[in-house]
C-alpha positions as a printed Julia matrix, in Angstrom:
625×3 Matrix{Float64}:
  20.62  -31.6    31.0
  20.09  -28.88   33.6
  23.61  -26.82   32.66
  22.41  -26.84   28.84
  18.78  -25.17   29.91
  20.54  -22.76   32.26
  22.6   -21.63   29.01
  19.31  -19.96   27.83
  19.21  -16.31   28.68
  15.12  -17.2    29.84
  17.11  -18.64   32.93
  17.6   -14.51   33.86
  14.13  -15.06   34.84
  13.26  -18.13   36.48
  14.7   -20.07   39.27
  15.01  -24.01   38.76
  13.22  -25.65   41.94
  12.76  -28.73   41.15
  13.82  -31.47   38.1
  10.65  -30.49   36.33
   9.77  -27.25   37.35
  10.39  -23.38   37.67
   9.67  -20.43   39.38
   9.03  -16.88   37.91
  11.36  -14.3    39.77
   8.38  -11.48   38.99
   5.3   -13.52   39.83
   6.57  -16.27   41.87
   4.17  -18.66   39.15
   5.82  -21.96   39.17
   6.13  -23.68   35.72
   6.24  -27.18   34.33
   9.79  -27.77   31.76
   8.81  -31.73   31.62
  11.31  -33.25   28.5
  13.7   -30.27   29.32
  11.42  -27.76   27.38
  11.59  -24.17   28.33
   8.78  -23.07   25.94
   6.49  -22.54   28.93
   9.0   -20.41   30.43
   9.43  -18.03   26.54
   5.4   -17.95   26.24
   4.98  -17.25   30.05
   7.41  -14.34   29.69
   5.65  -12.78   26.3
   2.11  -13.04   27.98
   2.83  -11.92   31.51
   5.69   -9.94   31.59
   5.9    -8.45   27.98
   8.04   -5.06   28.66
  10.84   -7.43   30.36
  13.4    -8.02   27.82
  14.06  -12.1    27.77
  17.97  -11.2    26.83
  20.04  -10.32   29.98
  23.9    -9.63   29.19
  25.66  -12.71   30.68
  28.09  -10.84   32.83
  25.01   -9.06   34.7
  23.13  -12.38   35.76
  25.96  -12.88   38.14
  24.79   -9.93   39.91
  21.14   -9.51   39.4
  20.37  -11.24   42.94
  22.43   -9.16   44.25
  21.06   -5.9    42.54
  17.21   -6.6    43.12
  16.94   -4.52   46.22
  19.49   -2.01   45.64
  18.84   -0.05   42.0
  15.58    1.46   42.38
  16.13    4.95   40.73
  17.98    4.1    37.73
  17.52    7.69   36.42
  20.53    9.06   38.58
  24.0     7.83   37.53
  24.9     8.95   41.09
  22.77    6.59   42.18
  24.02    3.74   39.76
  27.5     4.37   41.26
  26.35    3.7    44.75
  24.69    0.76   43.99
  27.7    -0.62   41.98
  30.06    0.09   45.15
  28.02   -2.0    47.8
  28.48   -5.06   45.62
  32.22   -4.07   45.09
  31.74   -3.57   41.43
  34.95   -1.07   40.75
  36.65   -0.12   37.54
  39.98    0.97   37.64
  41.69    2.75   34.87
  45.58    2.66   34.54
  47.7     5.1    32.98
  47.31    3.76   29.67
  43.61    3.93   29.47
  42.87    0.3    30.09
  40.69   -1.36   32.5
  42.06   -3.27   35.72
  40.73   -6.69   35.99
  41.3    -7.06   39.73
  37.51   -6.33   40.31
  35.31   -9.4    41.17
  32.76   -8.27   38.89
  32.91   -5.45   35.95
  29.83   -3.74   34.85
  28.61   -0.56   33.32
  25.27    1.87   33.35
  24.21    0.3    30.52
  23.75   -3.37   31.95
  22.3    -1.75   34.85
  19.95    0.0    32.95
  19.11   -3.56   31.02
  18.2    -5.1    34.45
  14.33   -6.07   34.7
  12.01   -3.78   36.36
  10.68   -5.38   39.47
   7.42   -7.52   39.13
   5.38   -5.01   41.21
   6.22   -1.98   38.44
   5.4    -4.11   35.84
   2.21   -4.68   37.24
   1.4    -1.23   37.85
   2.44   -0.16   34.15
  -0.05   -2.76   32.79
  -2.85   -2.02   34.78
  -2.03    1.64   33.91
  -2.1     0.81   30.26
  -5.34   -1.42   30.43
  -6.9     1.6    32.31
  -5.64    4.09   29.32
  -6.91    1.72   26.94
 -10.98    1.14   28.3
 -11.28    4.51   29.69
 -10.12    6.48   26.41
 -11.96    3.99   24.26
  -8.74    3.06   22.1
  -7.97   -0.3    20.27
  -6.81   -3.26   21.77
  -4.51   -3.52   18.87
  -2.59   -0.04   20.37
  -0.17   -2.4    22.37
   0.67   -3.77   18.43
   1.19   -0.8    16.81
   4.82    0.23   15.56
   4.39    3.85   16.23
   2.96    3.2    20.07
   6.35    0.83   20.7
   8.93    3.41   19.42
   7.15    6.2    21.54
   7.71    4.21   24.7
  11.26    3.05   23.69
  11.67    6.68   23.06
  10.43    7.64   26.75
  12.16    4.95   28.48
  15.93    6.37   27.1
  14.36   10.1    28.41
  13.22    9.89   31.92
  12.5    13.07   32.4
  10.35   13.53   29.61
   7.2    15.96   30.03
   4.04   15.45   28.32
   3.26   18.56   25.89
   0.09   20.12   26.29
  -3.3    19.36   24.2
  -2.95   22.89   22.43
   0.81   22.35   21.94
   0.1    19.17   20.1
  -2.46   20.27   18.05
  -1.57   23.48   17.39
   2.29   24.08   17.52
   3.62   19.98   16.85
   1.16   19.19   13.94
   1.35   22.64   12.25
   5.36   22.64   12.23
   5.58   19.0    11.47
   2.96   19.1     8.51
   5.23   22.01    7.1
   8.65   19.95    7.43
   6.83   17.15    5.7
   5.18   19.44    2.67
   8.34   20.94    2.08
   9.98   17.46    1.62
   6.98   16.11   -0.79
   7.43   18.93   -2.61
  10.93   18.43   -3.2
  10.65   14.76   -3.72
   7.55   15.41   -6.36
   8.94   18.03   -8.12
  12.55   15.89   -8.72
   9.92   13.87  -11.19
   9.94   14.62  -15.13
   5.86   13.45  -15.04
   3.41   13.02  -12.69
  -0.68   11.18  -12.9
  -2.85   12.29  -10.62
  -5.86   10.98   -9.22
  -8.76   12.46   -7.34
 -12.23   12.35   -5.93
 -14.72   13.85   -3.5
 -16.26   12.81   -0.31
 -18.42   13.71    2.46
 -17.57   13.49    6.17
 -20.12   12.33    9.21
 -19.82   16.07   10.07
 -21.42   16.9     6.61
 -18.03   18.5     5.23
 -17.66   17.84    1.4
 -13.73   16.94    0.8
 -11.54   17.0    -2.38
  -8.43   14.63   -2.25
  -5.65   14.87   -4.89
  -2.97   11.8    -4.93
  -0.05   11.89   -7.05
   1.98    9.04   -8.84
   5.42    8.93  -10.29
   8.41    7.25  -10.86
  11.77    8.76   -9.21
  15.33    8.91  -10.33
  16.05    5.16   -9.15
  12.94    4.28  -11.52
  10.59    3.33   -8.54
   6.93    4.26   -8.15
   6.34    6.55   -5.69
   2.84    8.01   -4.18
   1.88   10.94   -2.16
  -1.06   12.55   -1.11
  -1.09   16.25   -2.2
  -3.89   17.28   -0.37
  -7.38   16.21    1.35
  -9.11   19.76    1.67
 -12.26   21.12    2.67
 -14.15   21.95   -0.6
 -17.31   24.04   -0.01
 -18.11   25.51   -3.82
 -20.45   23.94   -6.04
 -18.96   20.57   -7.64
 -18.69   22.52  -10.83
 -16.38   21.48  -13.36
 -14.99   25.09  -13.27
 -14.76   24.95   -9.75
 -13.27   21.64   -9.65
 -10.42   22.31  -12.09
  -9.47   25.36  -10.39
  -8.87   23.69   -7.13
  -6.98   21.05   -8.73
  -4.8    23.53  -10.95
  -4.2    25.38   -7.66
  -2.65   22.55   -6.32
  -0.32   21.78   -9.23
   0.8    25.03   -9.05
   1.63   24.79   -5.45
   3.75   21.71   -5.56
   4.95   22.73   -9.37
   3.69   20.07  -11.39
   1.4    21.8   -13.43
   3.58   21.35  -16.78
   4.1    17.47  -15.55
   0.69   15.77  -15.46
   0.61   12.95  -17.91
  -2.78   11.92  -17.04
  -5.44   12.37  -14.05
  -7.78    9.38  -13.04
 -10.99    9.55  -11.75
 -14.36    7.61  -11.62
 -16.68    8.56  -14.41
 -18.78   11.03  -12.74
 -19.31   13.69  -15.5
 -18.55   16.88  -13.82
 -15.01   15.4   -12.51
 -14.63   14.47  -15.87
 -15.77   17.73  -17.64
 -13.1    19.35  -14.73
 -10.45   16.99  -16.11
 -11.12   18.64  -19.73
 -11.61   21.73  -18.42
  -7.66   21.71  -16.77
  -6.62   20.51  -20.45
  -5.27   17.25  -19.12
  -5.83   13.62  -20.19
  -8.42   11.93  -18.78
  -8.67    8.18  -17.74
 -11.27    6.44  -16.45
 -11.11    4.5   -13.44
 -10.77    0.4   -14.46
 -11.96   -1.14  -11.21
 -15.02    1.24  -11.46
 -16.0     0.54  -14.77
 -15.58   -3.2   -13.74
 -17.99   -2.55  -10.96
 -20.45   -0.85  -13.15
 -19.94   -4.35  -15.45
 -20.51   -6.48  -12.91
 -23.59   -4.58  -11.29
 -25.46   -4.58  -14.25
 -25.08   -8.56  -15.03
 -26.87   -8.8   -11.7
 -30.02   -7.52  -12.88
 -31.06  -11.04  -13.82
 -30.94  -12.68  -10.2
 -32.16   -9.33   -8.67
 -34.88  -11.44   -6.95
 -32.16  -13.77   -5.06
 -30.02  -11.16   -4.22
 -33.04   -9.66   -2.24
 -33.49  -13.09   -0.45
 -30.26  -13.56    0.32
 -29.76   -9.59    2.11
 -32.91  -10.32    4.03
 -31.3   -13.32    5.72
 -28.13  -11.56    6.08
 -30.08   -8.56    7.74
 -31.95  -10.96   10.06
 -28.66  -12.61   11.26
 -27.19   -9.44   11.58
 -30.28   -8.15   13.65
 -30.91  -11.2    15.44
 -27.99  -12.04   18.3
 -30.05  -15.52   18.99
 -30.11  -16.35   15.79
 -26.16  -15.5    15.39
 -25.62  -17.29   18.52
 -27.07  -20.75   16.72
 -25.19  -20.05   13.49
 -22.32  -20.15   15.11
 -23.18  -23.28   17.36
 -24.32  -24.88   13.66
 -20.86  -24.1    12.3
 -19.15  -25.42   15.31
 -21.04  -28.84   14.55
 -19.69  -28.6    11.05
 -16.17  -28.21   12.42
 -16.35  -24.66   10.51
 -14.47  -21.75   12.31
 -17.3   -19.39   13.2
 -17.77  -16.61   10.59
 -20.24  -14.03   10.15
 -22.55  -13.25    7.19
 -21.65  -10.21    5.0
 -23.86   -7.47    3.9
 -23.19   -5.81    0.22
 -22.87   -1.94   -0.2
 -23.43   -0.32   -3.35
 -20.75    1.85   -3.12
 -18.39   -0.61   -1.88
 -17.01   -2.83   -4.9
 -17.0    -6.74   -4.58
 -18.86   -6.48   -1.88
 -22.11   -8.5    -3.65
 -19.46  -11.03   -4.5
 -18.1   -11.41   -0.88
 -21.61  -11.3     0.22
 -22.64  -14.32   -2.05
 -19.64  -16.07   -1.47
 -19.59  -15.82    2.11
 -23.06  -17.21    2.64
 -22.46  -19.97   -0.24
 -19.65  -21.54    2.35
 -21.99  -21.43    5.31
 -24.46  -22.71    3.26
 -25.19  -25.77    5.76
 -25.49  -23.59    8.74
 -27.58  -21.01    7.06
 -30.24  -23.81    6.44
 -30.15  -25.58    9.78
 -30.34  -22.53   11.41
 -32.74  -21.22    9.54
 -35.17  -24.18    9.66
 -35.2   -23.83   13.2
 -35.93  -20.08   13.48
 -37.32  -18.62   10.42
 -38.31  -21.1     7.69
 -39.71  -18.41    5.7
 -36.78  -17.01    4.82
 -35.14  -20.43    3.22
 -35.19  -20.7    -0.77
 -35.46  -23.3    -3.19
 -32.27  -25.64   -3.51
 -32.21  -24.31   -7.34
 -31.74  -21.12   -6.46
 -28.59  -22.23   -4.04
 -27.43  -23.94   -7.1
 -27.59  -21.05   -9.07
 -25.64  -18.83   -6.79
 -22.84  -21.68   -6.97
 -22.97  -21.09  -11.05
 -22.92  -17.66  -10.36
 -19.72  -17.36   -8.0
 -17.17  -18.94  -11.06
 -18.45  -16.28  -12.96
 -17.69  -12.99  -10.65
 -14.36  -13.86   -9.37
 -12.23  -12.91  -12.03
 -13.94   -9.39  -11.63
 -13.36   -9.91   -7.75
  -9.72  -11.16   -8.43
  -8.61   -8.58  -11.07
 -10.51   -5.43   -9.21
  -7.7    -6.27   -6.3
  -5.16   -6.62   -8.38
  -5.36   -3.44  -10.2
  -5.69   -1.81   -7.19
  -2.08   -1.3    -6.12
  -0.24    2.04   -5.85
   3.33    0.87   -5.65
   3.51   -0.95   -8.87
   2.82   -0.34  -12.4
  -1.05   -0.96  -13.43
  -2.17    0.36  -16.38
  -0.02   -1.53  -18.77
  -2.11   -4.66  -17.25
  -5.18   -3.19  -18.53
  -5.52   -4.52  -22.11
  -4.18   -7.7   -21.01
  -7.21   -7.77  -18.08
  -9.77   -6.92  -21.0
  -8.62   -9.76  -23.43
  -8.77  -12.39  -20.32
 -12.29  -11.32  -19.31
 -13.32  -11.93  -22.95
 -12.06  -15.2   -23.16
 -12.92  -16.11  -20.05
 -16.56  -15.27  -20.42
 -16.88  -16.59  -23.79
 -16.33  -20.17  -22.89
 -18.87  -19.93  -20.16
 -21.64  -21.77  -21.41
 -25.01  -22.69  -19.43
 -28.35  -24.12  -20.05
 -29.79  -22.02  -17.45
 -31.79  -19.02  -18.98
 -30.67  -16.73  -16.27
 -27.24  -17.48  -16.31
 -27.0   -17.27  -20.24
 -28.79  -14.02  -19.8
 -26.17  -12.65  -17.1
 -23.18  -13.83  -19.8
 -24.73  -12.38  -22.22
 -25.26   -8.94  -20.55
 -21.23   -9.36  -19.58
 -20.52   -9.64  -22.93
 -21.81   -6.54  -24.29
 -20.8    -4.56  -21.72
 -17.0    -5.7   -21.83
 -16.94   -4.68  -25.59
 -19.06   -1.55  -24.76
 -16.52   -0.05  -22.04
 -13.57   -1.71  -23.26
 -13.59   -2.45  -26.78
 -12.03    0.6   -27.57
  -8.99    0.81  -25.11
  -6.67   -0.6   -27.69
  -6.87    2.56  -29.79
  -6.46    4.56  -26.7
  -2.98    6.0   -27.0
  -2.54    5.9   -23.42
  -3.11    2.33  -22.74
  -1.68    1.17  -25.99
   1.52    2.58  -25.09
   1.65    1.46  -21.51
   1.12   -1.91  -22.86
   4.15   -1.61  -25.01
   6.41   -0.25  -23.11
   5.62   -2.96  -20.11
   8.47   -5.61  -21.4
   5.95   -8.51  -19.64
   3.55   -7.68  -22.75
   4.09   -5.67  -25.67
   2.74   -7.73  -28.56
   1.21   -9.93  -26.38
  -1.39   -7.02  -24.98
  -3.29   -6.73  -28.29
  -5.67   -8.65  -29.79
  -5.38   -8.12  -33.32
  -2.38   -7.19  -35.45
  -3.83   -4.49  -36.52
  -4.33   -2.56  -33.22
  -0.69   -3.36  -32.52
   0.89   -2.21  -35.7
  -1.35    1.16  -35.11
  -0.03    1.21  -31.57
   3.35    1.01  -32.66
   2.92    3.35  -35.5
   1.75    6.09  -32.69
   4.37    5.18  -30.49
   7.04    5.45  -33.01
   5.81    9.15  -33.97
   5.99   10.23  -30.47
   9.5     8.8   -29.78
  10.66   10.71  -33.05
   9.96   13.95  -31.46
  12.26   13.34  -28.27
  15.31   14.86  -28.52
  17.95   13.62  -25.96
  19.62   16.61  -23.9
  23.14   17.39  -24.77
  23.77   14.52  -26.97
  25.93   14.86  -30.28
  24.74   12.5   -32.22
  27.77   12.43  -34.63
  29.6    11.67  -31.71
  27.68    8.27  -31.28
  29.22    6.84  -34.47
  32.0     4.82  -35.49
  33.28    7.62  -37.78
  33.97    9.79  -34.67
  36.96    7.86  -33.85
  38.74    8.42  -37.28
  41.16   11.58  -37.37
  40.64   14.29  -39.65
  43.08   14.21  -42.81
  44.88   17.85  -41.96
  44.48   20.27  -38.96
  44.72   22.99  -41.36
  42.74   25.64  -39.42
  42.54   28.19  -42.4
  40.44   26.29  -44.78
  38.42   27.82  -47.31
  35.11   29.45  -46.39
  32.98   27.5   -49.05
  33.63   24.27  -46.52
  32.12   26.28  -43.76
  28.76   26.23  -45.71
  28.87   22.87  -46.46
  29.45   21.5   -42.83
  27.18   23.75  -41.64
  24.53   22.06  -44.28
  25.4    18.34  -43.52
  25.89   18.95  -39.74
  21.95   20.05  -39.55
  20.63   17.38  -42.13
  23.05   14.4   -40.36
  21.16   15.7   -36.9
  17.64   15.62  -38.14
  18.38   12.01  -40.29
  20.03   10.62  -37.47
  17.63   11.46  -34.87
  14.93   10.34  -36.54
  16.76    6.7   -37.89
  17.94    6.21  -34.2
  14.65    6.7   -32.83
  13.14    4.17  -34.92
  15.97    1.5   -34.24
  16.04    2.01  -30.51
  11.88    1.11  -30.65
  12.16   -2.0   -33.15
  15.33   -3.13  -31.18
  13.15   -2.58  -28.04
  10.7    -4.97  -29.6
  12.33   -7.34  -30.76
  13.89   -8.03  -27.27
  12.61  -11.01  -25.24
   9.91  -10.64  -23.03
  10.29  -10.65  -19.06
   8.82  -13.23  -16.58
   5.34  -11.87  -16.02
   5.83  -11.49  -11.97
   8.94   -9.44  -12.63
   8.85   -5.76  -11.81
   8.88   -3.88  -15.38
  10.67   -0.55  -13.71
  13.65   -2.46  -12.67
  14.2    -3.85  -15.97
  14.05   -0.07  -17.18
  16.34    0.6   -14.79
  18.88   -1.53  -16.16
  18.4    -0.68  -19.69
  17.65    3.27  -19.53
  21.08    3.93  -20.98
  20.4     1.63  -23.85
  16.79    2.74  -25.21
  17.11    6.88  -23.63
  14.81    8.04  -25.39
  11.95    5.27  -24.72
  12.74    5.59  -21.24
  11.85    9.14  -21.19
   8.25    8.23  -22.34
   8.51    5.46  -20.17
   8.44    7.69  -17.12
   5.56    9.64  -18.73
   3.34    6.42  -19.5
   3.86    3.6   -16.55
   3.56    6.31  -13.73
  -0.55    6.42  -14.65
  -2.15    4.05  -12.47
  -5.16    2.52  -13.96
  -8.07    3.66  -10.8
  -8.73    5.76   -8.23
  -8.55    3.6    -5.64
  -5.79    5.79   -4.01
  -8.14    8.05   -3.52
 -10.78    5.41   -2.2
  -8.0     4.77    0.47
  -7.81    8.17    1.51
 -11.25    8.64    2.28
 -11.54    5.44    4.05
  -8.73    6.56    6.6
 -10.34   10.07    7.0
 -13.28    8.31    7.93
 -11.79    6.92   10.97
  -9.63   10.34   11.55
 -13.29   12.0    11.53
 -14.64    9.47   14.37
 -17.74    9.92   16.59
 -15.44   11.67   19.41
 -13.54   13.89   16.42
 -16.49   15.23   14.96
 -15.66   18.95   15.53
 -12.4    18.4    14.23
 -11.45   22.05   12.07
 -11.12   20.62    8.5
  -8.01   22.97    8.45
  -7.04   20.28   10.97
  -8.06   17.36    9.17
  -6.29   17.96    6.43
  -3.25   18.13    8.01
  -3.42   15.41    9.95
  -4.88   13.07    7.03
  -1.65   14.38    5.03
   0.52   13.37    7.68
  -0.95    9.84    7.96
  -0.27    9.33    4.16
   3.1    10.74    3.7
   5.31   10.3     6.93
């Protein structure tokens, strides 16, 4: 059994001192290895010595003890050579370039460098890491950040590296890297045939106003791509003219002014007017509209929401109450959780607040009964919350689903609207408050989304998604209208450098004679025939292409429609050109919301004096590197 255990790489770091015990070579701790298990040893290395690699080359294990006190400075190859000679490790190369095998043990510089560092050095490094985190107000998760790990790996390979100054990082490295990444983004985005933009405004804690613009497109491999174009300081008045001018300037800079398929924003009147002033197609944020529908439907339960918010605020302000709430949760075999407070500007937060307090119902009631019984509300209202949650849940899930950036989303909107309408229509309740909520939901869904099937952007996106097509439409009339609109657009598409006559079977036939001196009157006939044929064939081919596509089998709902189009782009070339313009459009302006979430972390309390010009570059690199 011992021999099998010692075959593991972990034994390069431990010494077996008894049948059931092993001693760490670095911290000298004695660990149990009962029943032949080495799990304790692995966990010890990861917890106490995370910077020491567990795997060590087998042929170096035999010399670890001899080198433990000799290899001190691994940075200079001369010292390594001296250390090697002290243990009789000699490389002898013969005339043919092969290495002789008469040395006791063969090794190389790489194997010496892989030797685990002494325990005292590891402890010193660990202590300095902790000191950096606590004194610099860094998060403990810093040690798990991939970029931090890469940095340590690079520095370990370059022992003579010297840290640059603060000014070099912020003025030189930031600027040069920003320019390089900016040029790369411009090259990528200019290769797109169509681009969708999302935009929104935000004010930082330092009271600076920013305007963010993101771009979404389908690349040459039929993959969805997204870039932040800019998160720029915007000190002008937020008029439609000023906003349109700023967006137009960005489009010119990135060379996409004539490639914008649509711009997605919230429903603010100034930004909607700006998009129309720029002669762009406007798409309202679907997630924002869903949130407005939900918030409007909650008015009948305003009194209950106020009571819930009061309870949540109480537990957030009272540490003693929160402690007792945790204790009551543990007694009920629950994992201790905090209550959530809703935020007006944060979508779905009201649903999350109600869901959390209902999940902790027993612990909340028990705690309040002892501390603040005046905050308790009747059990009938708890029953009301229980009945409300299934109604709000589909809205919550759809908001999460539709907010993706790297997948097709606009084509889902018609389908989701139909699902919501059918779901709400099936719910009935004898409670007047719930009935009132359901009525508001039905009316708002119809008011806000009832006309979407007649909006060509939503309709064409659904038709061009092989998962949905006819299934996305409630009525046959809306479907037929959408197909007719799409057919008219496809007919106007001209394929580049394609001779339609060459696609026919008649192109395979040979001419009756090769007489080049034909009478002139045939030239007039051929020219007229050629023009008429091209027009007729292009129209017929476009109609045939669309009809054939609509008869294709549906693909699975969980499959990627862009992968399907990548396979079929040569079968349906005209449709594919139109797909690039429609399926790149996002259903929400959530990408900009995420930009501002990241920007809020960048402009932290410690960075309130960071200049907006540097904020723009940092945010750009954060999202595009």
